[in-house]
XYZ file of C-alpha atoms in Angstrom:
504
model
C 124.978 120.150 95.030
C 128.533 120.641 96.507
C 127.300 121.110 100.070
C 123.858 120.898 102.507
C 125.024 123.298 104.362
C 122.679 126.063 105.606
C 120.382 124.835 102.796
C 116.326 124.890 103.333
C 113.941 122.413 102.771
C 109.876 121.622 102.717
C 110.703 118.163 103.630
C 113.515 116.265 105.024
C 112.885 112.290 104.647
C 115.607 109.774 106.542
C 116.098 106.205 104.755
C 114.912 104.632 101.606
C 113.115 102.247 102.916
C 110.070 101.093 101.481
C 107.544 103.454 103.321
C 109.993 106.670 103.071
C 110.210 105.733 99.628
C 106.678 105.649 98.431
C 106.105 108.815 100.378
C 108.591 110.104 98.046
C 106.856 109.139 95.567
C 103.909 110.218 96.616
C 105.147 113.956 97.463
C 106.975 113.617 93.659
C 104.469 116.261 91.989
C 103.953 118.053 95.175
C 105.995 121.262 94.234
C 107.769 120.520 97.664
C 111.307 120.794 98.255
C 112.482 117.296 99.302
C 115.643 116.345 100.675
C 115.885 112.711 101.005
C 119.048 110.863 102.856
C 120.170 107.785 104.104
C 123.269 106.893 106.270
C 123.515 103.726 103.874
C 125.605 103.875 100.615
C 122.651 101.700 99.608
C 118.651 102.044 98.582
C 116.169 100.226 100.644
C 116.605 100.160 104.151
C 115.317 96.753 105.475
C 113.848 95.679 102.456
C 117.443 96.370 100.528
C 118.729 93.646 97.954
C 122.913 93.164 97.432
C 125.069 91.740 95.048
C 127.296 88.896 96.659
C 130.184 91.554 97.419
C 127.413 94.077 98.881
C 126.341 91.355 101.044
C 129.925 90.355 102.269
C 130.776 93.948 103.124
C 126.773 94.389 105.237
C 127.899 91.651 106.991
C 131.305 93.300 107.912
C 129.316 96.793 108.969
C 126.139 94.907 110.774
C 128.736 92.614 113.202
C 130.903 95.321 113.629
C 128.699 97.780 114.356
C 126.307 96.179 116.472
C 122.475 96.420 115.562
C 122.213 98.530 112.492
C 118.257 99.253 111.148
C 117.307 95.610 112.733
C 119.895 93.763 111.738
C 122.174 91.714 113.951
C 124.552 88.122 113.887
C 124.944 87.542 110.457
C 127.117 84.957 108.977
C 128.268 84.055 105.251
C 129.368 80.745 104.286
C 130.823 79.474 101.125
C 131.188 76.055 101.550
C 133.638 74.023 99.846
C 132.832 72.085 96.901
C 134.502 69.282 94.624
C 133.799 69.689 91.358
C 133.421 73.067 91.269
C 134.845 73.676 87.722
C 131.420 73.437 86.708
C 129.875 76.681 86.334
C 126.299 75.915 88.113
C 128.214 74.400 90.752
C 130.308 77.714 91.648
C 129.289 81.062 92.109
C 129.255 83.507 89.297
C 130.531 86.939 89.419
C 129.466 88.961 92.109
C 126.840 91.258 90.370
C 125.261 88.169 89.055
C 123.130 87.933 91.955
C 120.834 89.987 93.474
C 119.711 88.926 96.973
C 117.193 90.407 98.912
C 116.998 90.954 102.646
C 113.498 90.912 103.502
C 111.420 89.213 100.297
C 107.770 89.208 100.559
C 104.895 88.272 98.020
C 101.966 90.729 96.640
C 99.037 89.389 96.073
C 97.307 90.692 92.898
C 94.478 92.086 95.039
C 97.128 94.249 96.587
C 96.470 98.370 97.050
C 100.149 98.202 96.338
C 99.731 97.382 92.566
C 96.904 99.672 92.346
C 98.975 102.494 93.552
C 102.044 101.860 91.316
C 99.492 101.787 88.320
C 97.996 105.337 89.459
C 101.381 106.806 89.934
C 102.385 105.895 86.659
C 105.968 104.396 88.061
C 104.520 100.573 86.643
C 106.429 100.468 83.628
C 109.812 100.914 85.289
C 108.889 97.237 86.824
C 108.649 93.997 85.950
C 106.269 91.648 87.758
C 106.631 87.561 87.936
C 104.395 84.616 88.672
C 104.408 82.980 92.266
C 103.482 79.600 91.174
C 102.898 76.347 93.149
C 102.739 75.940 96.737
C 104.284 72.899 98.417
C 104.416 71.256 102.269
C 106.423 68.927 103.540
C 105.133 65.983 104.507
C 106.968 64.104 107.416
C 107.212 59.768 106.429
C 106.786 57.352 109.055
C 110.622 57.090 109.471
C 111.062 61.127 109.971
C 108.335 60.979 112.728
C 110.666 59.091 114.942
C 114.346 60.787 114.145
C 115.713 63.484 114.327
C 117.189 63.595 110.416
C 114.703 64.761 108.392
C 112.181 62.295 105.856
C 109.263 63.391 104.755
C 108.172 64.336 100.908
C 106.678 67.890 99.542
C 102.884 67.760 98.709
C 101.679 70.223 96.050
C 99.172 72.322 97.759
C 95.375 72.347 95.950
C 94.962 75.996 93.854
C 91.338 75.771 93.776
C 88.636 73.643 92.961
C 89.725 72.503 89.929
C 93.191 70.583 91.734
C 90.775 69.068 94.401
C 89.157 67.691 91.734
C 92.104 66.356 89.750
C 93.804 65.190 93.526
C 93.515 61.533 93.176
C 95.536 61.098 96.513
C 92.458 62.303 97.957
C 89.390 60.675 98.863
C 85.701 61.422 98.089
C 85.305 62.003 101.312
C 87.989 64.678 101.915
C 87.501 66.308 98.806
C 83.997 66.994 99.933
C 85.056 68.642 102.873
C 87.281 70.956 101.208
C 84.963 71.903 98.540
C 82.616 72.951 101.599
C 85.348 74.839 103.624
C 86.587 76.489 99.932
C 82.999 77.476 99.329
C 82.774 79.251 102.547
C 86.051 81.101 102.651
C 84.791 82.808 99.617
C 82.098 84.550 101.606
C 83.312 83.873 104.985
C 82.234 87.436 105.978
C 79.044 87.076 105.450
C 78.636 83.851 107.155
C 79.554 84.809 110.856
C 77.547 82.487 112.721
C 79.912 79.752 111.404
C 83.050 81.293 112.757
C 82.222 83.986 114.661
C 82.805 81.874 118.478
C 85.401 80.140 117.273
C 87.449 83.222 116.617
C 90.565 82.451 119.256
C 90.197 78.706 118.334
C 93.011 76.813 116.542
C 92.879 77.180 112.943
C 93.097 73.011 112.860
C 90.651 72.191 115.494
C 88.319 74.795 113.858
C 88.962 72.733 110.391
C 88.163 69.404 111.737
C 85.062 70.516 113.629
C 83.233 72.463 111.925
C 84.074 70.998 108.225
C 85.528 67.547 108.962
C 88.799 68.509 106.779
C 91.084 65.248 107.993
C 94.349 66.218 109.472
C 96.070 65.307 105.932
C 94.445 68.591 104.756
C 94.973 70.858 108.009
C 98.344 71.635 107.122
C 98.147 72.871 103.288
C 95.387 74.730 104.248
C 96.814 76.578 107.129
C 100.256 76.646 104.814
C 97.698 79.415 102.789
C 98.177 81.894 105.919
C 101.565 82.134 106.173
C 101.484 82.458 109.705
C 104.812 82.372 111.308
C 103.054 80.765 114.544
C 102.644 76.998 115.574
C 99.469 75.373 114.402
C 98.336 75.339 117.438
C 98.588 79.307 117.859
C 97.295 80.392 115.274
C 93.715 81.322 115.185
C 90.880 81.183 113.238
C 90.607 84.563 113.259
C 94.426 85.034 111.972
C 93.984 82.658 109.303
C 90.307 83.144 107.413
C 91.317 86.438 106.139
C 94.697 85.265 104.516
C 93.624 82.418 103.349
C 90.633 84.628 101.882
C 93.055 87.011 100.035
C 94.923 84.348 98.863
C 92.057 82.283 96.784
C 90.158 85.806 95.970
C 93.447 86.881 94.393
C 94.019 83.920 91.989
C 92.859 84.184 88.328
C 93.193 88.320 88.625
C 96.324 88.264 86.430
C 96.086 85.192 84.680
C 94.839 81.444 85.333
C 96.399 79.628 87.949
C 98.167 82.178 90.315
C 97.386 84.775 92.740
C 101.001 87.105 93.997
C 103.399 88.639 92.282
C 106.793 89.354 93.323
C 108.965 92.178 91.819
C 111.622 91.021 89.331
C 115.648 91.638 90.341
C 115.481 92.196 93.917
C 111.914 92.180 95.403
C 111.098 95.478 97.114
C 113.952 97.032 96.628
C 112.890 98.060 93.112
C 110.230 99.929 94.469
C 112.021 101.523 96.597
C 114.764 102.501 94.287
C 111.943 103.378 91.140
C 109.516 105.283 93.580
C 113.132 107.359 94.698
C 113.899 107.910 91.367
C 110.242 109.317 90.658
C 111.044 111.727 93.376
C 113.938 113.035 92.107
C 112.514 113.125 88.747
C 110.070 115.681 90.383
C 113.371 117.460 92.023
C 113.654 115.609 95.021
C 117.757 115.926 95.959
C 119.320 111.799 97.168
C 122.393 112.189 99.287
C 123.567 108.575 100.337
C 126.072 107.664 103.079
C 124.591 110.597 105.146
C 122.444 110.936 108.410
C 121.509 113.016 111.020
C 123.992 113.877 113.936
C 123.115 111.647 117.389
C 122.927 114.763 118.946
C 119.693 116.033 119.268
C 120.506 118.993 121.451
C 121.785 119.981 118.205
C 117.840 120.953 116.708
C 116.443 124.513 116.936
C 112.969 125.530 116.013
C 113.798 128.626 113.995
C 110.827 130.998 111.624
C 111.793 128.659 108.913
C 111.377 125.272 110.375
C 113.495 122.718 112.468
C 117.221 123.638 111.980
C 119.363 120.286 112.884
C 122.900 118.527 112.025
C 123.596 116.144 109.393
C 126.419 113.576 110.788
C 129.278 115.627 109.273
C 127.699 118.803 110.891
C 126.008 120.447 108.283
C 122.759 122.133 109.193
C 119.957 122.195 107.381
C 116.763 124.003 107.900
C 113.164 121.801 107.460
C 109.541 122.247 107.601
C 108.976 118.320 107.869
C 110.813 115.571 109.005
C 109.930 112.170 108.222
C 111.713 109.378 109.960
C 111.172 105.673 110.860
C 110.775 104.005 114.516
C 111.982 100.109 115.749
C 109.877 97.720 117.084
C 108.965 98.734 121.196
C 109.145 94.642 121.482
C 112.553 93.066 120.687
C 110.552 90.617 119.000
C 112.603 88.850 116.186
C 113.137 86.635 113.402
C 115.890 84.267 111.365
C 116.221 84.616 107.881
C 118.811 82.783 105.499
C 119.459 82.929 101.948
C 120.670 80.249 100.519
C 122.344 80.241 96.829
C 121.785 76.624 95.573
C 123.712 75.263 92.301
C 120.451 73.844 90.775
C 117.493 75.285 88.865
C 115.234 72.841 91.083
C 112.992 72.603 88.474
C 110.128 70.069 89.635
C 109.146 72.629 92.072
C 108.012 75.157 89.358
C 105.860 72.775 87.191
C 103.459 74.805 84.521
C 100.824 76.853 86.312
C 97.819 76.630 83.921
C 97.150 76.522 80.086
C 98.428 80.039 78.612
C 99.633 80.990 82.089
C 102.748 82.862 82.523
C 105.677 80.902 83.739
C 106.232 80.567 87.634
C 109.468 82.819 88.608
C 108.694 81.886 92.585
C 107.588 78.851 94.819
C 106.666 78.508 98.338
C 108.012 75.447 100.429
C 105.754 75.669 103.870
C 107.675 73.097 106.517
C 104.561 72.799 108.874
C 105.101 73.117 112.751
C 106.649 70.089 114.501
C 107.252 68.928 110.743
C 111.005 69.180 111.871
C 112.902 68.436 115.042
C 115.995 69.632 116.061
C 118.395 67.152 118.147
C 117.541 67.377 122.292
C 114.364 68.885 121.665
C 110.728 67.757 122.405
C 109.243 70.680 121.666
C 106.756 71.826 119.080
C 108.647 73.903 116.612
C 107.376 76.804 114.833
C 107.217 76.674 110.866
C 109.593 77.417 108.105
C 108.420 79.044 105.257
C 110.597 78.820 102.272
C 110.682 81.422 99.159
C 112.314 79.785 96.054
C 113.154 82.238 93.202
C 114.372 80.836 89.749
C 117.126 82.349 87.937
C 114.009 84.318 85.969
C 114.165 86.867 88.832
C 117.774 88.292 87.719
C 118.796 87.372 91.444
C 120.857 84.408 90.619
C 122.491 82.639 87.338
C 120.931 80.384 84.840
C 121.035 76.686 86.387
C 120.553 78.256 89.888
C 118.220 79.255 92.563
C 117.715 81.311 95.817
C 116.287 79.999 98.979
C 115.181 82.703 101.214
C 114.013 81.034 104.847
C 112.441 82.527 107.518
C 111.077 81.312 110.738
C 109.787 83.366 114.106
C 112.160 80.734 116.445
C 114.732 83.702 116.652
C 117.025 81.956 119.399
C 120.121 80.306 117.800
C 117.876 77.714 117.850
C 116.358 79.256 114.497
C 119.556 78.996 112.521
C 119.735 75.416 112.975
C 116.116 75.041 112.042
C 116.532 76.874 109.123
C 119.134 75.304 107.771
C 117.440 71.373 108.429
C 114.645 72.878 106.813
C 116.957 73.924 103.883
C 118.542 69.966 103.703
C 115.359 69.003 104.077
C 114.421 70.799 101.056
C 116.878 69.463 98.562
C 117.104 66.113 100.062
C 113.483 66.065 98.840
C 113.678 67.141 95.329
C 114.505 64.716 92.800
C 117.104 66.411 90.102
C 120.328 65.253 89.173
C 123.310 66.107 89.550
C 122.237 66.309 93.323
C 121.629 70.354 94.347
C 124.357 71.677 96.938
C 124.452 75.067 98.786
C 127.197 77.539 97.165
C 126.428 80.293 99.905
C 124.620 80.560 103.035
C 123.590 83.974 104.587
C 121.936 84.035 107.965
C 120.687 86.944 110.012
C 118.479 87.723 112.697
C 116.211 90.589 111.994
C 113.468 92.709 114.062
C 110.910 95.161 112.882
C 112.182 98.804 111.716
C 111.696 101.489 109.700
C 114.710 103.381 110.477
C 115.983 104.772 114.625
C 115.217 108.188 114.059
C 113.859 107.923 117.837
C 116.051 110.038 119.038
C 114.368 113.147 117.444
C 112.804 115.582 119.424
C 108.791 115.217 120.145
C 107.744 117.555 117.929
C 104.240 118.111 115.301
C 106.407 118.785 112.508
C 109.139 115.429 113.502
C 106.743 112.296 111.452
C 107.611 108.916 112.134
C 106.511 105.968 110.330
C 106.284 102.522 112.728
C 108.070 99.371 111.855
C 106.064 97.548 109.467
C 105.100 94.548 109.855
C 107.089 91.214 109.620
C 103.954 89.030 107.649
C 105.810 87.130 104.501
C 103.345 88.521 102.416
C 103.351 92.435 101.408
C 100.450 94.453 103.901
C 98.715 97.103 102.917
C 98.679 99.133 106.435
C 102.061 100.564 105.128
C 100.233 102.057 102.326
C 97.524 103.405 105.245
C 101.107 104.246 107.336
C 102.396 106.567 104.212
C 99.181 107.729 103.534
C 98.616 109.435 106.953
C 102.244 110.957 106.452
C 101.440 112.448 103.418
C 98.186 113.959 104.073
C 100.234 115.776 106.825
C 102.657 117.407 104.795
C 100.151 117.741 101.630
C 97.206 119.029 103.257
C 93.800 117.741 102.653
C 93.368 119.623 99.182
C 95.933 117.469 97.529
C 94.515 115.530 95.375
C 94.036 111.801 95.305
C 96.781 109.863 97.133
C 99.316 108.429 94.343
C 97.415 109.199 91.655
C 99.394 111.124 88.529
C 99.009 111.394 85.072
C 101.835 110.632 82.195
C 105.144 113.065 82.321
C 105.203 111.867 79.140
C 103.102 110.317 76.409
C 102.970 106.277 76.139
C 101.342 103.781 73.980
C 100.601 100.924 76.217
C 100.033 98.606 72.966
C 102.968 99.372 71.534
């Protein structure tokens, strides 16, 4: 299509990120007329992944153009390195990597998976193992100093590791086997629980099941909760810790999440878009709507409005995306590192799949920072092998993240990211190749500045939880029962375009 101008549509959607795109999908077989654009050159949105140029040249737009989709104050460093005629100790070619801006896990109990299996876009994705979980462990030494000492402790995947723990006592292991018997049923057991809702997760720990402090922190490590220990509830915590245990064993022995292979979310995004246009969706990228809202008309046929080069186009729906009200944030880093650290992805289970992903959970006030006294949150490290496609053989990606979103973070991040390798016992000794850090907040998109209108739909910012939530797949549901009507069918649910033999 040469131009958009003075063109109609059943649907306009604004961004690829991951909730316009699985409304996309989702509206693929409608018989709608979709027009779907994005002011990036890029699929995505937030949850976007870049080779190393892409992410050099984000970097460029983001600083110089202020706050763009949640973005702000990023930073790339390529340190310099002796002995860099070694090929895992430089970087490779630019579309050798694949680095994502917002990773998350799926647990196997996900709606997400369900959803991509009903909609038939599964086989265009590839699916890896998170394997073990690990938390650092601060020595006698580190407790005292501000350089980091401490080991990483493999975190207990079910009864069968307490068991086999024989760090641990009989006495501890009987309290966890009582608080992992609970958690299974926690529901139905609300007279345990039920008081201590707003309690700490810890102090709930130690008093109600006598789990010694050793065995606080792996267990709260299971939550992923980007608060101190000592805010984060009971409530918060049961049901993630919950999902987690219910969801191992669903795929295969041993493991419980998933994470999309060669660039996390951004393959859904980018397969669910391609579904859509499959269906006859049209993709324009590089454009978005004009700033100036004075420019939309209601008209017989629907809102007529400006594109940023000032074509108008005429649409029944809009769907757009909303910030975060709060300027709540967060630091992230990515860090390319020149080994495979391969202790950290030791064999799941017996005729398990091999791990492509570990998680590195620094606790709170596990790490200090120099001048400071203060309890600091936690750091949650994502480790991807070179399995994912995001990085060469003989290499890995860190991707950090902690809610301390002050520069304060950055510094954090990156002792928990020395901390890391210091602790890891491969040789030649791992080294960082590249360092991206950002600060990001909760978006979808700023289509705020559209008019108030019945037919104008915007999704909010999704939440910021490490671990994929299924209230976007309530968010895009709601969307699309708008624009569908309540006689469409079953929400992402489609049969074969074409005929496949899943045992071939």
């Amino acid at each position: 299509m040469e131009t958009l101008d003075n063109t109609s549509w059943d649907v306009l959607i604004v961004g690829t990120g991951l909730q316009q795109s699985l409304l996309a999908l989702a509206l693929s077989r409608s018989g709608k007329k979709i027009l779907h654009i994005d002011e990036n050159d890029y699929y995505g949105g937030a949850e976007a992944a870049f080779s190393l140029q892409e992410a050099e040249e984000w970097a460029e737009r983001v600083n110089s153009a202020g706050d763009r989709a949640g973005f702000e104050s990023v930073t790339v460093t390529k340190p310099e390195l002796a002995g860099a005629d070694n090929a895992q100790n430089k970087l490779g070619f630019s579309r050798a990597y694949s680095l994502a801006l917002s990773p998350q896990i799926v647990y196997a109990r996900s709606k997400l998976l369900q959803h991509l299996v009903s909609s038939r876009v599964y086989r265009q994705l590839e699916f890896l193992a998170v394997g073990s979980w690990w938390v650092y462990a601060v020595d006698d030494e580190g407790k005292t100093s501000s350089t980091p000492s401490g080991k990483l402790l493999k975190v207990p995947n079910g009864r069968e590791d307490v068991f086999q723990d024989h760090q641990l006592d009989f006495k501890a292991k009987r309290a966890l086997m009582k608080f992992l018997r609970f958690i299974t049923e926690y529901e139905e057991q609300t007279e345990v629980w039920d008081a201590h809702r707003q309690q700490p997760f810890p102090d709930f720990l130690a008093e109600q099941f006598k789990v010694p402090a050793t065995l606080q922190g792996p267990l709260s490590a299971l939550a992923l909760s980007p608060s101190s220990s000592s805010q984060t509830t009971t409530e918060y915590a049961l049901p993630r810790i919950a999902r987690h245990l219910r969801s191992i064993g669903i795929f295969g022995a041993g493991f419980g999440a998933v994470i999309p292979k060669w660039g996390g979310l951004a393959e859904i995004s980018q397969v669910s878009c391609r579904a859509c246009a499959v269906g006859g969706g049209v993709y324009v990228l590089g454009k978005g709507l004009s700033s100036d809202t004075t420019e939309v008309a209601t008209t017989e046929d629907g809102l007529k409005l400006h594109l940023k080069d000032g074509e108008a186009v005429t649409t029944k729906w809009i769907v757009g995306g909303l910030e975060a009200a709060e300027k709540t944030s967060c630091c992230r880093s990515t860090t390319v590192v020149s080994s495979a650290l391969a202790p950290l992805f030791p064999p799941i289970a017996e005729e398990a799949p091999a791990p492509a992903s570990a998680v590195v959970v620094f606790p709170s006030g596990s790490l200090k920072l120099d001048g400071e006294d203060e309890e600091l949150p936690p750091v949650h490290i994502f480790i991807h092998s070179s399995d994912t496609g995001e990085c060469p053989s003989g290499q890995c990606i860190l991707y950090s993240f902690t809610s301390l979103s002050s520069e304060k973070g950055f510094d954090l991040l990156k002792k928990a990211t020395n901390a890391l390798l210091a602790s890891v016992e491969v040789s030649p000794e791992p080294t960082v190749l590249l360092s991206l850090q950002y600060r990001q907040r909760a978006s979808a998109g700023k289509e705020a500045r559209l008019p108030a209108d019945e037919q104008v739909l915007r999704f909010p910012p999704p939440p910021m939880d490490l671990a994929f939530d299924d209230v976007i797949l309530d968010n895009v549901k709601e969307v699309w029962r708008c624009i569908a009507g309540d006689d469409a069918g079953e929400f992402l649910v489609f049969q074969d375009r074409e005929v496949y033999d899943d045992d071939e």
